[in-house]
Amino acid sequence: MSDFTLPAGTIVKYGTVSTQLYPMLRNGIQPAAASAIANGIYVGELMAYFSACTAFCDATGELHRDNEAVMDVFVKALQDAHGQKPAMPELEDIAVQAGMPVVLDIELGEACTVWANENFIEGTSKHEAAVVEESVLSSKAEKSWGNWRCGVIVREGGIPANWIKKFHFPRLLDYRDAGSRSPRTLEQTTDCALMVGGLMQSWHKDFPADLLSAFRKQYGRTNFSQSSSFDDTALERFFNLNAMLDPATRLLNQMTIWQDIDALAKKQGIPLA
């Protein structure tokens, strides 16, 4: 049974959090240790926004649990003084660990073998898919990519850094935007709606073409509102944005994005936990 391959030059997307950008610049994208498929890297179209969403929510939840007392004080300060930045030096060590959701554009530098994303294998649970024979996964890869625009790239050594051409990220706010319905705030909420579109694809098995078409019709785009090239200079510029550099502002954005995702997911009946 022949493998399905994507030709060199194909653009695929990969979702993660901003704390992984510098490691990926140095080492490329390596398969997750817990991946059901050895050497497998999950890529897609809308599903990359699902991956960015889940990576962001998992990392945010862990960070807040590990720093519960300080974060409780921070959240209360936000609630008590809208639009005012809390003076909390203790946030500095926490904020450096706070990642924003990002989606990478990858241009394949060679033809790559792709296997099916097990979330979309008919009649097979996620647990069962982790143990099915490799030939079964690869036989359904073309359907996984063709119908759902998602799959698992299987390549020794992962994805090289020079295949990553661009990264997309949500609109980042500052304290003058907090609690307002400014265009910047609405833009960030729209970015969160794109991630929830990824949740809808995974949760309801909605077709990505339909979801992206509806999103484009309403908002005129199908990516996060902000983007940058992927190189040393661009990453330095990104991490020197005030919203990333200032600890309290970085954590403000983490909170507003998390709250928007939670509210939008609840409207779709999708639990985040």
CSV table of C-alpha atoms in Angstrom, one decimal:
chain,number,residue,atom,x,y,z
A,1,MET,CA,0.0,0.0,0.0
A,2,SER,CA,1.7,3.2,-1.2
A,3,ASP,CA,2.3,6.1,1.2
A,4,PHE,CA,0.7,9.5,0.5
A,5,THR,CA,3.2,12.3,-0.1
A,6,LEU,CA,3.0,16.0,-0.2
A,7,PRO,CA,5.3,17.5,-2.9
A,8,ALA,CA,8.1,19.9,-2.2
A,9,GLY,CA,6.9,23.4,-2.1
A,10,THR,CA,3.6,22.6,-0.3
A,11,ILE,CA,2.6,25.1,2.4
A,12,VAL,CA,1.4,23.5,5.7
A,13,LYS,CA,0.7,25.1,9.0
A,14,TYR,CA,1.8,24.1,12.5
A,15,GLY,CA,0.3,25.5,15.8
A,16,THR,CA,2.2,26.1,19.0
A,17,VAL,CA,3.0,28.8,21.5
A,18,SER,CA,5.5,31.7,21.3
A,19,THR,CA,7.8,30.2,24.0
A,20,GLN,CA,8.7,27.6,21.4
A,21,LEU,CA,9.8,30.0,18.7
A,22,TYR,CA,13.4,30.4,19.6
A,23,PRO,CA,13.9,26.6,20.2
A,24,MET,CA,12.4,26.0,16.8
A,25,LEU,CA,14.7,28.6,15.2
A,26,ARG,CA,17.6,26.7,16.6
A,27,ASN,CA,16.5,23.1,16.2
A,28,GLY,CA,13.5,23.1,13.8
A,29,ILE,CA,10.3,21.3,14.8
A,30,GLN,CA,10.8,17.9,16.5
A,31,PRO,CA,8.1,15.3,17.1
A,32,ALA,CA,6.4,15.4,20.5
A,33,ALA,CA,7.6,12.7,22.8
A,34,ALA,CA,4.0,11.6,23.4
A,35,SER,CA,3.2,11.4,19.7
A,36,ALA,CA,1.3,8.2,18.8
A,37,ILE,CA,3.4,8.1,15.6
A,38,ALA,CA,7.1,7.9,15.8
A,39,ASN,CA,8.8,10.9,14.1
A,40,GLY,CA,5.3,12.4,13.5
A,41,ILE,CA,4.5,16.1,13.4
A,42,TYR,CA,0.9,17.1,13.2
A,43,VAL,CA,0.2,19.8,10.5
A,44,GLY,CA,-2.8,21.1,8.8
A,45,GLU,CA,-4.8,24.2,7.9
A,46,LEU,CA,-7.5,25.1,10.4
A,47,MET,CA,-6.3,22.3,12.6
A,48,ALA,CA,-3.1,24.2,13.2
A,49,TYR,CA,-5.2,26.8,14.9
A,50,PHE,CA,-6.7,24.0,17.0
A,51,SER,CA,-3.1,23.0,18.0
A,52,ALA,CA,-2.2,26.5,18.8
A,53,CYS,CA,-5.3,26.8,21.0
A,54,THR,CA,-4.8,23.6,22.9
A,55,ALA,CA,-1.1,24.3,23.4
A,56,PHE,CA,-1.9,27.8,24.7
A,57,CYS,CA,-4.7,26.7,27.0
A,58,ASP,CA,-2.6,23.8,28.4
A,59,ALA,CA,0.4,26.0,29.0
A,60,THR,CA,-1.7,28.8,30.5
A,61,GLY,CA,-3.5,26.5,32.9
A,62,GLU,CA,-0.3,25.0,34.1
A,63,LEU,CA,1.4,28.4,34.6
A,64,HIS,CA,-1.6,29.7,36.6
A,65,ARG,CA,-1.7,26.5,38.8
A,66,ASP,CA,2.0,26.8,39.5
A,67,ASN,CA,1.7,30.4,40.5
A,68,GLU,CA,-1.8,30.5,41.9
A,69,ALA,CA,-1.3,32.9,44.8
A,70,VAL,CA,0.4,35.6,42.7
A,71,MET,CA,-2.0,35.2,39.7
A,72,ASP,CA,-5.0,35.5,42.0
A,73,VAL,CA,-3.7,38.9,43.2
A,74,PHE,CA,-3.0,39.9,39.6
A,75,VAL,CA,-6.5,39.0,38.4
A,76,LYS,CA,-8.1,40.8,41.3
A,77,ALA,CA,-6.0,43.9,40.5
A,78,LEU,CA,-7.3,43.8,36.9
A,79,GLN,CA,-10.9,43.5,38.1
A,80,ASP,CA,-10.5,46.3,40.6
A,81,ALA,CA,-8.7,48.9,38.4
A,82,HIS,CA,-9.7,48.6,34.8
A,83,GLY,CA,-7.2,50.0,32.4
A,84,GLN,CA,-4.5,50.4,35.1
A,85,LYS,CA,-1.3,48.3,35.1
A,86,PRO,CA,-0.7,46.6,38.4
A,87,ALA,CA,2.7,47.4,40.0
A,88,MET,CA,3.8,43.8,40.8
A,89,PRO,CA,7.5,43.1,40.3
A,90,GLU,CA,6.9,39.4,41.1
A,91,LEU,CA,5.2,39.0,37.8
A,92,GLU,CA,8.5,39.2,35.9
A,93,ASP,CA,9.6,35.6,36.5
A,94,ILE,CA,6.1,34.3,35.7
A,95,ALA,CA,5.6,36.4,32.5
A,96,VAL,CA,8.7,35.1,30.8
A,97,GLN,CA,7.0,31.6,30.8
A,98,ALA,CA,3.8,33.0,29.3
A,99,GLY,CA,3.4,32.0,25.7
A,100,MET,CA,1.0,33.4,23.1
A,101,PRO,CA,-0.7,31.2,20.5
A,102,VAL,CA,1.2,31.2,17.2
A,103,VAL,CA,0.8,29.4,13.8
A,104,LEU,CA,3.7,28.7,11.6
A,105,ASP,CA,3.7,28.6,7.8
A,106,ILE,CA,6.0,25.8,6.6
A,107,GLU,CA,7.1,25.3,3.0
A,108,LEU,CA,8.2,21.7,2.5
A,109,GLY,CA,11.7,21.6,1.2
A,110,GLU,CA,11.3,18.1,-0.1
A,111,ALA,CA,8.4,15.6,-0.8
A,112,CYS,CA,7.2,14.4,2.6
A,113,THR,CA,5.4,11.3,3.7
A,114,VAL,CA,2.1,12.1,5.4
A,115,TRP,CA,0.0,9.8,7.5
A,116,ALA,CA,-3.6,10.2,8.6
A,117,ASN,CA,-4.5,12.4,11.6
A,118,GLU,CA,-6.1,9.7,13.8
A,119,ASN,CA,-8.7,12.2,15.1
A,120,PHE,CA,-10.5,11.8,11.7
A,121,ILE,CA,-10.2,8.1,11.1
A,122,GLU,CA,-13.8,6.8,10.8
A,123,GLY,CA,-14.8,4.3,13.5
A,124,THR,CA,-11.5,4.5,15.3
A,125,SER,CA,-11.2,6.1,18.7
A,126,LYS,CA,-8.2,8.2,19.6
A,127,HIS,CA,-6.8,5.5,21.8
A,128,GLU,CA,-7.3,2.8,19.2
A,129,ALA,CA,-5.7,4.9,16.5
A,130,ALA,CA,-2.5,5.1,18.6
A,131,VAL,CA,-2.0,1.3,18.3
A,132,VAL,CA,-3.2,0.5,14.8
A,133,GLU,CA,-0.7,-0.8,12.2
A,134,GLU,CA,1.3,1.8,10.3
A,135,SER,CA,-0.1,0.6,7.0
A,136,VAL,CA,-3.6,1.4,8.1
A,137,LEU,CA,-2.7,4.9,9.1
A,138,SER,CA,-0.9,5.6,5.8
A,139,SER,CA,-3.7,4.1,3.7
A,140,LYS,CA,-6.1,6.8,5.1
A,141,ALA,CA,-3.7,9.7,4.9
A,142,GLU,CA,-4.9,10.9,1.5
A,143,LYS,CA,-8.5,11.1,2.8
A,144,SER,CA,-7.3,12.8,6.0
A,145,TRP,CA,-5.5,15.5,4.0
A,146,GLY,CA,-8.0,15.7,1.1
A,147,ASN,CA,-11.1,16.0,3.3
A,148,TRP,CA,-9.9,17.5,6.5
A,149,ARG,CA,-6.7,19.3,5.4
A,150,CYS,CA,-4.7,17.7,8.2
A,151,GLY,CA,-2.2,14.9,8.6
A,152,VAL,CA,1.1,13.8,10.2
A,153,ILE,CA,4.4,14.5,8.5
A,154,VAL,CA,6.7,11.5,9.2
A,155,ARG,CA,10.3,12.6,8.6
A,156,GLU,CA,13.5,11.6,10.3
A,157,GLY,CA,14.9,14.6,12.0
A,158,GLY,CA,11.6,16.5,12.0
A,159,ILE,CA,11.1,19.8,10.1
A,160,PRO,CA,14.2,21.9,9.6
A,161,ALA,CA,14.1,25.5,10.8
A,162,ASN,CA,14.7,26.9,7.2
A,163,TRP,CA,11.4,25.4,6.1
A,164,ILE,CA,9.6,27.7,8.5
A,165,LYS,CA,8.8,30.9,6.5
A,166,LYS,CA,6.4,32.9,8.6
A,167,PHE,CA,4.5,32.9,11.9
A,168,HIS,CA,1.0,34.4,12.6
A,169,PHE,CA,-0.1,35.7,16.0
A,170,PRO,CA,-3.1,37.4,17.5
A,171,ARG,CA,-3.5,41.1,18.0
A,172,LEU,CA,-1.8,42.1,21.3
A,173,LEU,CA,-3.3,44.7,23.6
A,174,ASP,CA,-2.0,47.2,26.1
A,175,TYR,CA,-3.7,48.6,29.2
A,176,ARG,CA,-5.5,51.4,27.4
A,177,ASP,CA,-7.5,48.6,25.5
A,178,ALA,CA,-8.4,46.7,28.7
A,179,GLY,CA,-12.1,46.5,29.3
A,180,SER,CA,-12.9,48.5,26.2
A,181,ARG,CA,-14.5,47.6,22.8
A,182,SER,CA,-11.7,49.2,20.9
A,183,PRO,CA,-10.9,48.0,17.4
A,184,ARG,CA,-7.8,46.3,18.8
A,185,THR,CA,-9.8,44.4,21.4
A,186,LEU,CA,-12.3,43.3,18.7
A,187,GLU,CA,-9.5,42.1,16.5
A,188,GLN,CA,-8.0,40.0,19.3
A,189,THR,CA,-11.5,38.4,19.9
A,190,THR,CA,-11.7,37.7,16.2
A,191,ASP,CA,-8.3,36.0,16.3
A,192,CYS,CA,-9.7,33.8,19.2
A,193,ALA,CA,-12.7,33.0,17.1
A,194,LEU,CA,-10.3,31.5,14.5
A,195,MET,CA,-8.9,29.2,17.2
A,196,VAL,CA,-12.3,28.2,18.2
A,197,GLY,CA,-13.0,27.3,14.6
A,198,GLY,CA,-10.1,24.8,15.0
A,199,LEU,CA,-11.9,23.4,18.1
A,200,MET,CA,-15.1,23.1,16.1
A,201,GLN,CA,-13.3,21.1,13.3
A,202,SER,CA,-11.8,18.7,15.9
A,203,TRP,CA,-14.9,18.5,18.2
A,204,HIS,CA,-17.7,18.4,15.6
A,205,LYS,CA,-15.6,17.1,12.7
A,206,ASP,CA,-16.8,20.1,10.7
A,207,PHE,CA,-15.2,20.5,7.2
A,208,PRO,CA,-12.4,23.1,7.4
A,209,ALA,CA,-13.3,24.6,3.9
A,210,ASP,CA,-16.8,25.4,5.2
A,211,LEU,CA,-15.5,27.0,8.4
A,212,LEU,CA,-12.7,29.0,6.7
A,213,SER,CA,-15.1,30.2,4.0
A,214,ALA,CA,-17.5,31.5,6.6
A,215,PHE,CA,-14.7,33.1,8.5
A,216,ARG,CA,-13.3,34.8,5.3
A,217,LYS,CA,-16.7,36.0,4.4
A,218,GLN,CA,-17.2,37.6,7.8
A,219,TYR,CA,-13.7,38.9,8.5
A,220,GLY,CA,-11.9,39.0,5.2
A,221,ARG,CA,-9.0,36.7,6.3
A,222,THR,CA,-8.2,33.1,7.3
A,223,ASN,CA,-5.2,33.7,9.5
A,224,PHE,CA,-4.4,35.5,12.7
A,225,SER,CA,-4.5,39.3,12.2
A,226,GLN,CA,-0.7,39.7,12.8
A,227,SER,CA,2.2,38.0,11.1
A,228,SER,CA,6.0,38.1,10.8
A,229,SER,CA,8.8,36.5,8.9
A,230,PHE,CA,10.7,33.8,10.8
A,231,ASP,CA,14.3,34.7,11.5
A,232,ASP,CA,16.5,36.1,14.2
A,233,THR,CA,15.7,39.7,13.5
A,234,ALA,CA,11.9,39.1,13.3
A,235,LEU,CA,11.8,37.1,16.5
A,236,GLU,CA,13.8,39.8,18.4
A,237,ARG,CA,11.3,42.4,17.1
A,238,PHE,CA,8.4,40.3,18.2
A,239,PHE,CA,9.7,39.7,21.7
A,240,ASN,CA,10.5,43.4,22.1
A,241,LEU,CA,6.9,44.4,21.5
A,242,ASN,CA,5.7,46.1,24.6
A,243,ALA,CA,3.0,43.5,25.0
A,244,MET,CA,5.6,40.8,25.1
A,245,LEU,CA,8.4,42.7,26.9
A,246,ASP,CA,6.4,44.2,29.8
A,247,PRO,CA,5.5,41.4,32.3
A,248,ALA,CA,2.1,42.8,33.4
A,249,THR,CA,1.1,43.5,29.7
A,250,ARG,CA,2.1,40.1,28.6
A,251,LEU,CA,0.1,38.4,31.3
A,252,LEU,CA,-2.9,40.8,30.5
A,253,ASN,CA,-2.9,39.4,26.9
A,254,GLN,CA,-2.6,35.9,28.2
A,255,MET,CA,-5.7,36.4,30.3
A,256,THR,CA,-7.8,38.2,27.7
A,257,ILE,CA,-7.0,35.6,25.0
A,258,TRP,CA,-7.8,32.8,27.5
A,259,GLN,CA,-11.1,34.4,28.5
A,260,ASP,CA,-12.2,35.0,24.9
A,261,ILE,CA,-11.4,31.4,23.9
A,262,ASP,CA,-13.3,30.1,26.9
A,263,ALA,CA,-16.4,32.3,26.2
A,264,LEU,CA,-16.5,31.4,22.5
A,265,ALA,CA,-16.0,27.7,23.1
A,266,LYS,CA,-18.9,27.7,25.6
A,267,LYS,CA,-21.1,29.2,22.9
A,268,GLN,CA,-20.3,26.2,20.7
A,269,GLY,CA,-20.8,23.7,23.6
A,270,ILE,CA,-17.1,22.7,23.5
A,271,PRO,CA,-15.4,22.1,26.9
A,272,LEU,CA,-11.8,23.2,27.2
A,273,ALA,CA,-10.9,20.8,30.0
